[in-house]
Amino acid sequence: MGASDDFKVQGFRLALLGLVAYHAAFVCEAVRSGINTVPVGQAEAARAIGLSFSQVLRIVILPQAFRAVIGPLANVLIALTKNTTVAAAIGVAEAAALMKTMIENEAQTVAIGAVFAFGFVVLTLPTGLLLGWLGKRLAVKR
């Protein structure tokens, strides 16, 4: 392995670390807000029948919370899809070079930009539709 390969591996690790740290904060906030949607009486009732804290969390709170956070987690997944594209240095370099070549040869910048935007739509729209449907189907009826 040469110095260039080491740089690529190091860049990948740093990009991965950055994406994990950035999106973990959003996932934690989504789960926290989901836990806040569960009425306090649910936990009180579970404690009243003798469940331990971990049992209350595992059996009562988290299943209800996860039903409430499908939508926000879908948004985080879509953002992660977009951000991984940006973080993939070779993918960005190839896309930029392809766009530059196409613009120099074609001179249709709006159409070329629309093609790349359509690529993001193809990546994110099915995910958004599927998880939106799932969120509606599993939504907590209140």
CSV table of N, CA and C in Angstrom, one decimal:
chain,number,residue,atom,x,y,z
A,1,MET,N,0.8,-1.2,0.0
A,1,MET,CA,0.0,0.0,0.0
A,1,MET,C,0.9,1.2,0.0
A,2,GLY,N,0.6,2.2,-0.9
A,2,GLY,CA,1.3,3.4,-1.0
A,2,GLY,C,0.8,4.5,-0.1
A,3,ALA,N,1.4,5.6,-0.2
A,3,ALA,CA,0.9,6.7,0.6
A,3,ALA,C,-0.5,7.2,0.2
A,4,SER,N,-0.8,7.1,-1.1
A,4,SER,CA,-2.1,7.5,-1.5
A,4,SER,C,-3.2,6.6,-1.0
A,5,ASP,N,-2.9,5.3,-0.9
A,5,ASP,CA,-3.9,4.4,-0.3
A,5,ASP,C,-4.1,4.6,1.2
A,6,ASP,N,-3.0,4.9,1.9
A,6,ASP,CA,-3.1,5.3,3.3
A,6,ASP,C,-4.0,6.5,3.5
A,7,PHE,N,-3.8,7.5,2.6
A,7,PHE,CA,-4.6,8.7,2.7
A,7,PHE,C,-6.0,8.5,2.5
A,8,LYS,N,-6.3,7.6,1.5
A,8,LYS,CA,-7.7,7.3,1.2
A,8,LYS,C,-8.4,6.5,2.4
A,9,VAL,N,-7.7,5.6,3.0
A,9,VAL,CA,-8.2,4.9,4.2
A,9,VAL,C,-8.4,5.8,5.3
A,10,GLN,N,-7.4,6.7,5.6
A,10,GLN,CA,-7.6,7.6,6.7
A,10,GLN,C,-8.7,8.6,6.4
A,11,GLY,N,-8.9,9.0,5.2
A,11,GLY,CA,-10.0,9.9,4.8
A,11,GLY,C,-11.3,9.2,5.0
A,12,PHE,N,-11.4,8.0,4.7
A,12,PHE,CA,-12.6,7.2,4.8
A,12,PHE,C,-13.0,7.1,6.3
A,13,ARG,N,-12.0,6.8,7.1
A,13,ARG,CA,-12.2,6.7,8.6
A,13,ARG,C,-12.7,8.0,9.2
A,14,LEU,N,-12.1,9.1,8.8
A,14,LEU,CA,-12.5,10.4,9.3
A,14,LEU,C,-13.9,10.7,8.8
A,15,ALA,N,-14.2,10.4,7.6
A,15,ALA,CA,-15.6,10.7,7.1
A,15,ALA,C,-16.6,9.9,7.8
A,16,LEU,N,-16.3,8.6,8.1
A,16,LEU,CA,-17.1,7.7,8.8
A,16,LEU,C,-17.3,8.2,10.2
A,17,LEU,N,-16.3,8.6,10.9
A,17,LEU,CA,-16.4,9.1,12.3
A,17,LEU,C,-17.2,10.4,12.3
A,18,GLY,N,-17.0,11.3,11.4
A,18,GLY,CA,-17.8,12.5,11.3
A,18,GLY,C,-19.3,12.2,11.1
A,19,LEU,N,-19.6,11.3,10.2
A,19,LEU,CA,-21.0,11.0,9.9
A,19,LEU,C,-21.6,10.3,11.1
A,20,VAL,N,-20.9,9.5,11.8
A,20,VAL,CA,-21.4,8.8,13.0
A,20,VAL,C,-21.7,9.8,14.1
A,21,ALA,N,-20.8,10.7,14.3
A,21,ALA,CA,-21.0,11.7,15.4
A,21,ALA,C,-22.1,12.6,15.0
A,22,TYR,N,-22.2,13.1,13.8
A,22,TYR,CA,-23.2,14.1,13.4
A,22,TYR,C,-24.6,13.5,13.5
A,23,HIS,N,-24.8,12.3,12.9
A,23,HIS,CA,-26.1,11.7,12.8
A,23,HIS,C,-26.5,11.0,14.1
A,24,ALA,N,-25.6,10.6,15.0
A,24,ALA,CA,-25.9,10.0,16.3
A,24,ALA,C,-26.7,11.0,17.1
A,25,ALA,N,-26.3,12.3,17.0
A,25,ALA,CA,-27.0,13.3,17.8
A,25,ALA,C,-28.4,13.4,17.4
A,26,PHE,N,-28.7,13.3,16.1
A,26,PHE,CA,-30.1,13.4,15.6
A,26,PHE,C,-30.9,12.2,16.0
A,27,VAL,N,-30.2,11.0,15.9
A,27,VAL,CA,-30.9,9.8,16.3
A,27,VAL,C,-31.3,9.9,17.8
A,28,CYS,N,-30.3,10.3,18.6
A,28,CYS,CA,-30.6,10.4,20.1
A,28,CYS,C,-31.7,11.4,20.4
A,29,GLU,N,-31.7,12.5,19.7
A,29,GLU,CA,-32.8,13.5,19.9
A,29,GLU,C,-34.1,12.9,19.5
A,30,ALA,N,-34.2,12.2,18.4
A,30,ALA,CA,-35.4,11.6,17.9
A,30,ALA,C,-36.0,10.5,18.9
A,31,VAL,N,-35.1,9.7,19.4
A,31,VAL,CA,-35.5,8.7,20.4
A,31,VAL,C,-35.9,9.4,21.7
A,32,ARG,N,-35.2,10.4,22.1
A,32,ARG,CA,-35.6,11.1,23.3
A,32,ARG,C,-37.0,11.7,23.2
A,33,SER,N,-37.2,12.3,22.1
A,33,SER,CA,-38.6,12.9,21.9
A,33,SER,C,-39.6,11.8,21.8
A,34,GLY,N,-39.3,10.7,21.3
A,34,GLY,CA,-40.2,9.5,21.2
A,34,GLY,C,-40.5,9.0,22.6
A,35,ILE,N,-39.5,9.0,23.5
A,35,ILE,CA,-39.8,8.6,24.9
A,35,ILE,C,-40.7,9.6,25.6
A,36,ASN,N,-40.5,10.9,25.3
A,36,ASN,CA,-41.3,11.9,25.9
A,36,ASN,C,-42.8,11.8,25.4
A,37,THR,N,-43.1,11.1,24.3
A,37,THR,CA,-44.5,11.0,23.8
A,37,THR,C,-45.2,9.9,24.6
A,38,VAL,N,-44.5,9.0,25.3
A,38,VAL,CA,-45.2,8.0,26.1
A,38,VAL,C,-45.7,8.6,27.4
A,39,PRO,N,-47.0,8.5,27.6
A,39,PRO,CA,-47.6,9.1,28.9
A,39,PRO,C,-46.9,8.5,30.1
A,40,VAL,N,-46.7,9.3,31.1
A,40,VAL,CA,-46.1,9.0,32.4
A,40,VAL,C,-46.8,7.8,33.1
A,41,GLY,N,-48.1,7.8,32.9
A,41,GLY,CA,-48.9,6.8,33.5
A,41,GLY,C,-48.6,5.4,33.1
A,42,GLN,N,-48.0,5.2,31.9
A,42,GLN,CA,-47.6,3.9,31.4
A,42,GLN,C,-46.5,3.4,32.3
A,43,ALA,N,-45.5,4.2,32.5
A,43,ALA,CA,-44.4,3.8,33.4
A,43,ALA,C,-44.8,3.5,34.8
A,44,GLU,N,-45.7,4.4,35.3
A,44,GLU,CA,-46.2,4.3,36.7
A,44,GLU,C,-46.9,3.0,36.8
A,45,ALA,N,-47.8,2.6,35.9
A,45,ALA,CA,-48.5,1.4,35.9
A,45,ALA,C,-47.6,0.2,35.9
A,46,ALA,N,-46.6,0.2,35.0
A,46,ALA,CA,-45.6,-0.9,34.9
A,46,ALA,C,-44.9,-1.1,36.2
A,47,ARG,N,-44.5,0.0,36.8
A,47,ARG,CA,-43.8,0.0,38.1
A,47,ARG,C,-44.7,-0.6,39.2
A,48,ALA,N,-46.0,-0.2,39.1
A,48,ALA,CA,-47.0,-0.7,40.1
A,48,ALA,C,-47.1,-2.2,40.1
A,49,ILE,N,-47.0,-2.8,39.0
A,49,ILE,CA,-47.1,-4.2,38.9
A,49,ILE,C,-45.8,-5.0,39.2
A,50,GLY,N,-44.8,-4.2,39.5
A,50,GLY,CA,-43.6,-4.9,40.0
A,50,GLY,C,-42.5,-5.0,39.0
A,51,LEU,N,-42.6,-4.4,37.8
A,51,LEU,CA,-41.5,-4.4,36.8
A,51,LEU,C,-40.3,-3.6,37.3
A,52,SER,N,-39.1,-4.0,37.0
A,52,SER,CA,-37.9,-3.2,37.3
A,52,SER,C,-37.8,-2.1,36.2
A,53,PHE,N,-36.8,-1.2,36.5
A,53,PHE,CA,-36.7,-0.1,35.5
A,53,PHE,C,-36.3,-0.6,34.1
A,54,SER,N,-35.4,-1.5,34.1
A,54,SER,CA,-35.0,-2.0,32.7
A,54,SER,C,-36.2,-2.8,32.0
A,55,GLN,N,-37.0,-3.5,32.8
A,55,GLN,CA,-38.2,-4.1,32.2
A,55,GLN,C,-39.2,-3.1,31.7
A,56,VAL,N,-39.4,-2.0,32.5
A,56,VAL,CA,-40.3,-1.0,32.1
A,56,VAL,C,-39.8,-0.4,30.8
A,57,LEU,N,-38.6,-0.1,30.7
A,57,LEU,CA,-38.0,0.5,29.5
A,57,LEU,C,-38.1,-0.4,28.3
A,58,ARG,N,-37.7,-1.7,28.5
A,58,ARG,CA,-37.7,-2.7,27.4
A,58,ARG,C,-39.1,-3.1,27.0
A,59,ILE,N,-40.0,-3.3,27.9
A,59,ILE,CA,-41.3,-3.9,27.6
A,59,ILE,C,-42.4,-2.8,27.3
A,60,VAL,N,-42.3,-1.7,28.0
A,60,VAL,CA,-43.4,-0.7,27.9
A,60,VAL,C,-43.0,0.6,27.2
A,61,ILE,N,-41.9,1.2,27.6
A,61,ILE,CA,-41.6,2.5,27.0
A,61,ILE,C,-41.1,2.5,25.6
A,62,LEU,N,-40.0,1.7,25.4
A,62,LEU,CA,-39.3,1.7,24.1
A,62,LEU,C,-40.2,1.3,22.9
A,63,PRO,N,-41.0,0.2,23.1
A,63,PRO,CA,-41.9,-0.2,22.0
A,63,PRO,C,-42.8,1.0,21.5
A,64,GLN,N,-43.4,1.7,22.5
A,64,GLN,CA,-44.3,2.8,22.2
A,64,GLN,C,-43.5,4.0,21.6
A,65,ALA,N,-42.3,4.2,22.1
A,65,ALA,CA,-41.5,5.3,21.7
A,65,ALA,C,-41.0,5.1,20.2
A,66,PHE,N,-40.6,3.8,19.9
A,66,PHE,CA,-40.1,3.6,18.5
A,66,PHE,C,-41.2,3.7,17.5
A,67,ARG,N,-42.5,3.5,17.9
A,67,ARG,CA,-43.6,3.7,17.0
A,67,ARG,C,-43.7,5.2,16.7
A,68,ALA,N,-43.4,6.0,17.7
A,68,ALA,CA,-43.5,7.5,17.5
A,68,ALA,C,-42.4,8.1,16.7
A,69,VAL,N,-41.2,7.4,16.6
A,69,VAL,CA,-40.0,8.0,16.0
A,69,VAL,C,-39.7,7.5,14.6
A,70,ILE,N,-40.6,6.8,14.0
A,70,ILE,CA,-40.4,6.3,12.7
A,70,ILE,C,-40.2,7.4,11.7
A,71,GLY,N,-41.0,8.4,11.8
A,71,GLY,CA,-40.9,9.6,10.9
A,71,GLY,C,-39.6,10.4,11.0
A,72,PRO,N,-39.3,10.8,12.3
A,72,PRO,CA,-38.0,11.5,12.4
A,72,PRO,C,-36.8,10.6,12.1
A,73,LEU,N,-36.8,9.3,12.4
A,73,LEU,CA,-35.7,8.5,12.0
A,73,LEU,C,-35.6,8.3,10.5
A,74,ALA,N,-36.7,8.3,9.8
A,74,ALA,CA,-36.7,8.3,8.3
A,74,ALA,C,-36.0,9.6,7.8
A,75,ASN,N,-36.3,10.7,8.4
A,75,ASN,CA,-35.6,11.9,7.9
A,75,ASN,C,-34.1,11.9,8.2
A,76,VAL,N,-33.7,11.3,9.3
A,76,VAL,CA,-32.3,11.1,9.6
A,76,VAL,C,-31.6,10.2,8.5
A,77,LEU,N,-32.3,9.1,8.2
A,77,LEU,CA,-31.8,8.2,7.2
A,77,LEU,C,-31.7,8.8,5.8
A,78,ILE,N,-32.6,9.7,5.4
A,78,ILE,CA,-32.5,10.4,4.2
A,78,ILE,C,-31.4,11.3,4.2
A,79,ALA,N,-31.2,12.1,5.3
A,79,ALA,CA,-30.1,13.0,5.4
A,79,ALA,C,-28.8,12.3,5.4
A,80,LEU,N,-28.7,11.1,6.0
A,80,LEU,CA,-27.5,10.3,6.0
A,80,LEU,C,-27.2,9.8,4.6
A,81,THR,N,-28.2,9.5,3.8
A,81,THR,CA,-28.0,9.1,2.4
A,81,THR,C,-27.3,10.2,1.6
A,82,LYS,N,-27.9,11.4,1.8
A,82,LYS,CA,-27.3,12.6,1.1
A,82,LYS,C,-25.9,12.9,1.6
A,83,ASN,N,-25.7,12.8,2.9
A,83,ASN,CA,-24.4,13.2,3.4
A,83,ASN,C,-23.3,12.2,3.1
A,84,THR,N,-23.7,10.9,3.0
A,84,THR,CA,-22.6,9.9,2.6
A,84,THR,C,-22.2,10.2,1.2
A,85,THR,N,-23.1,10.7,0.3
A,85,THR,CA,-22.7,11.0,-1.0
A,85,THR,C,-21.6,12.1,-1.0
A,86,VAL,N,-21.9,13.1,-0.2
A,86,VAL,CA,-21.0,14.2,-0.1
A,86,VAL,C,-19.6,13.8,0.5
A,87,ALA,N,-19.7,12.9,1.5
A,87,ALA,CA,-18.5,12.4,2.2
A,87,ALA,C,-17.6,11.5,1.3
A,88,ALA,N,-18.3,10.8,0.4
A,88,ALA,CA,-17.5,9.9,-0.5
A,88,ALA,C,-16.7,10.7,-1.4
A,89,ALA,N,-15.4,10.9,-1.0
A,89,ALA,CA,-14.6,11.8,-1.8
A,89,ALA,C,-14.4,11.4,-3.2
A,90,ILE,N,-14.2,10.1,-3.5
A,90,ILE,CA,-14.0,9.7,-4.9
A,90,ILE,C,-15.3,9.9,-5.7
A,91,GLY,N,-16.4,9.6,-5.0
A,91,GLY,CA,-17.7,9.8,-5.7
A,91,GLY,C,-18.0,11.2,-6.1
A,92,VAL,N,-17.6,12.1,-5.2
A,92,VAL,CA,-17.8,13.6,-5.4
A,92,VAL,C,-16.8,14.0,-6.5
A,93,ALA,N,-15.6,13.5,-6.4
A,93,ALA,CA,-14.6,13.9,-7.5
A,93,ALA,C,-15.0,13.4,-8.8
A,94,GLU,N,-15.5,12.2,-8.9
A,94,GLU,CA,-16.0,11.7,-10.2
A,94,GLU,C,-17.2,12.4,-10.7
A,95,ALA,N,-18.1,12.7,-9.8
A,95,ALA,CA,-19.3,13.4,-10.2
A,95,ALA,C,-19.0,14.8,-10.7
A,96,ALA,N,-18.1,15.5,-10.0
A,96,ALA,CA,-17.7,16.9,-10.3
A,96,ALA,C,-16.9,16.8,-11.7
A,97,ALA,N,-16.1,15.9,-11.9
A,97,ALA,CA,-15.4,15.8,-13.2
A,97,ALA,C,-16.3,15.5,-14.3
A,98,LEU,N,-17.3,14.6,-14.0
A,98,LEU,CA,-18.3,14.3,-15.1
A,98,LEU,C,-19.2,15.5,-15.4
A,99,MET,N,-19.6,16.2,-14.3
A,99,MET,CA,-20.3,17.5,-14.6
A,99,MET,C,-19.5,18.5,-15.3
A,100,LYS,N,-18.2,18.6,-15.0
A,100,LYS,CA,-17.4,19.6,-15.7
A,100,LYS,C,-17.3,19.3,-17.2
A,101,THR,N,-17.0,18.0,-17.4
A,101,THR,CA,-16.9,17.5,-18.8
A,101,THR,C,-18.2,17.8,-19.6
A,102,MET,N,-19.3,17.4,-18.9
A,102,MET,CA,-20.6,17.6,-19.6
A,102,MET,C,-20.9,19.1,-19.8
A,103,ILE,N,-20.6,19.9,-18.9
A,103,ILE,CA,-20.8,21.4,-19.1
A,103,ILE,C,-20.0,21.9,-20.2
A,104,GLU,N,-18.7,21.5,-20.2
A,104,GLU,CA,-17.8,22.0,-21.3
A,104,GLU,C,-18.3,21.5,-22.7
A,105,ASN,N,-18.7,20.3,-22.7
A,105,ASN,CA,-19.2,19.7,-24.0
A,105,ASN,C,-20.6,20.1,-24.4
A,106,GLU,N,-21.4,20.2,-23.4
A,106,GLU,CA,-22.9,20.4,-23.7
A,106,GLU,C,-23.3,21.9,-23.5
A,107,ALA,N,-22.8,22.5,-22.5
A,107,ALA,CA,-23.1,23.9,-22.1
A,107,ALA,C,-24.6,24.0,-21.7
A,108,GLN,N,-25.1,22.9,-21.1
A,108,GLN,CA,-26.5,23.0,-20.6
A,108,GLN,C,-26.5,22.7,-19.1
A,109,THR,N,-26.1,23.7,-18.4
A,109,THR,CA,-25.8,23.5,-16.9
A,109,THR,C,-27.1,23.2,-16.2
A,110,VAL,N,-28.2,23.8,-16.5
A,110,VAL,CA,-29.5,23.5,-15.8
A,110,VAL,C,-29.9,22.0,-16.0
A,111,ALA,N,-29.8,21.6,-17.3
A,111,ALA,CA,-30.2,20.2,-17.5
A,111,ALA,C,-29.3,19.2,-16.8
A,112,ILE,N,-28.0,19.5,-16.8
A,112,ILE,CA,-27.0,18.6,-16.2
A,112,ILE,C,-27.2,18.6,-14.7
A,113,GLY,N,-27.5,19.8,-14.1
A,113,GLY,CA,-27.8,19.8,-12.6
A,113,GLY,C,-29.1,19.1,-12.3
A,114,ALA,N,-30.0,19.2,-13.2
A,114,ALA,CA,-31.3,18.4,-13.0
A,114,ALA,C,-31.1,16.9,-13.0
A,115,VAL,N,-30.2,16.4,-13.9
A,115,VAL,CA,-29.9,15.0,-13.9
A,115,VAL,C,-29.3,14.6,-12.6
A,116,PHE,N,-28.4,15.3,-12.0
A,116,PHE,CA,-27.8,15.0,-10.7
A,116,PHE,C,-28.8,15.1,-9.6
A,117,ALA,N,-29.7,16.1,-9.7
A,117,ALA,CA,-30.7,16.2,-8.7
A,117,ALA,C,-31.7,15.0,-8.8
A,118,PHE,N,-32.0,14.6,-10.0
A,118,PHE,CA,-32.9,13.4,-10.2
A,118,PHE,C,-32.2,12.2,-9.5
A,119,GLY,N,-30.9,12.1,-9.6
A,119,GLY,CA,-30.3,10.9,-9.0
A,119,GLY,C,-30.5,10.9,-7.5
A,120,PHE,N,-30.5,12.1,-6.8
A,120,PHE,CA,-30.8,12.1,-5.4
A,120,PHE,C,-32.2,11.8,-5.1
A,121,VAL,N,-33.1,12.2,-6.0
A,121,VAL,CA,-34.5,11.9,-5.8
A,121,VAL,C,-34.7,10.4,-5.9
A,122,VAL,N,-34.1,9.8,-6.8
A,122,VAL,CA,-34.2,8.3,-7.0
A,122,VAL,C,-33.7,7.6,-5.7
A,123,LEU,N,-32.6,8.1,-5.1
A,123,LEU,CA,-32.1,7.5,-3.9
A,123,LEU,C,-33.0,7.7,-2.7
A,124,THR,N,-33.6,8.9,-2.6
A,124,THR,CA,-34.3,9.2,-1.3
A,124,THR,C,-35.8,9.1,-1.4
A,125,LEU,N,-36.4,9.3,-2.5
A,125,LEU,CA,-37.9,9.2,-2.5
A,125,LEU,C,-38.5,7.9,-2.1
A,126,PRO,N,-38.0,6.7,-2.7
A,126,PRO,CA,-38.5,5.5,-2.2
A,126,PRO,C,-38.4,5.2,-0.7
A,127,THR,N,-37.2,5.6,-0.2
A,127,THR,CA,-37.0,5.5,1.3
A,127,THR,C,-38.0,6.3,2.0
A,128,GLY,N,-38.2,7.6,1.6
A,128,GLY,CA,-39.2,8.4,2.3
A,128,GLY,C,-40.6,7.9,2.2
A,129,LEU,N,-41.0,7.5,1.0
A,129,LEU,CA,-42.3,6.9,0.9
A,129,LEU,C,-42.6,5.7,1.7
A,130,LEU,N,-41.6,4.8,1.7
A,130,LEU,CA,-41.8,3.5,2.4
A,130,LEU,C,-41.8,3.8,3.9
A,131,LEU,N,-40.9,4.6,4.4
A,131,LEU,CA,-40.9,4.9,5.9
A,131,LEU,C,-42.1,5.8,6.3
A,132,GLY,N,-42.6,6.7,5.4
A,132,GLY,CA,-43.8,7.4,5.7
A,132,GLY,C,-45.0,6.5,5.8
A,133,TRP,N,-45.1,5.6,4.9
A,133,TRP,CA,-46.2,4.6,5.0
A,133,TRP,C,-46.1,3.8,6.3
A,134,LEU,N,-44.9,3.3,6.6
A,134,LEU,CA,-44.7,2.6,7.8
A,134,LEU,C,-45.0,3.4,9.0
A,135,GLY,N,-44.6,4.6,9.0
A,135,GLY,CA,-44.9,5.5,10.2
A,135,GLY,C,-46.4,5.7,10.4
A,136,LYS,N,-47.2,5.9,9.3
A,136,LYS,CA,-48.6,6.0,9.4
A,136,LYS,C,-49.3,4.7,9.9
A,137,ARG,N,-48.7,3.6,9.4
A,137,ARG,CA,-49.3,2.3,9.7
A,137,ARG,C,-49.1,2.0,11.2
A,138,LEU,N,-47.9,2.3,11.7
A,138,LEU,CA,-47.6,2.0,13.1
A,138,LEU,C,-47.8,3.1,14.1
A,139,ALA,N,-48.4,4.2,13.6
A,139,ALA,CA,-48.5,5.4,14.5
A,139,ALA,C,-49.4,5.1,15.7
A,140,VAL,N,-49.0,5.7,16.8
A,140,VAL,CA,-49.8,5.5,18.0
A,140,VAL,C,-51.1,6.3,17.9
A,141,LYS,N,-52.2,5.6,18.1
A,141,LYS,CA,-53.5,6.2,18.0
A,141,LYS,C,-53.8,6.9,19.3
A,142,ARG,N,-54.0,8.2,19.4
A,142,ARG,CA,-54.3,8.8,20.6
A,142,ARG,C,-55.5,9.6,20.5
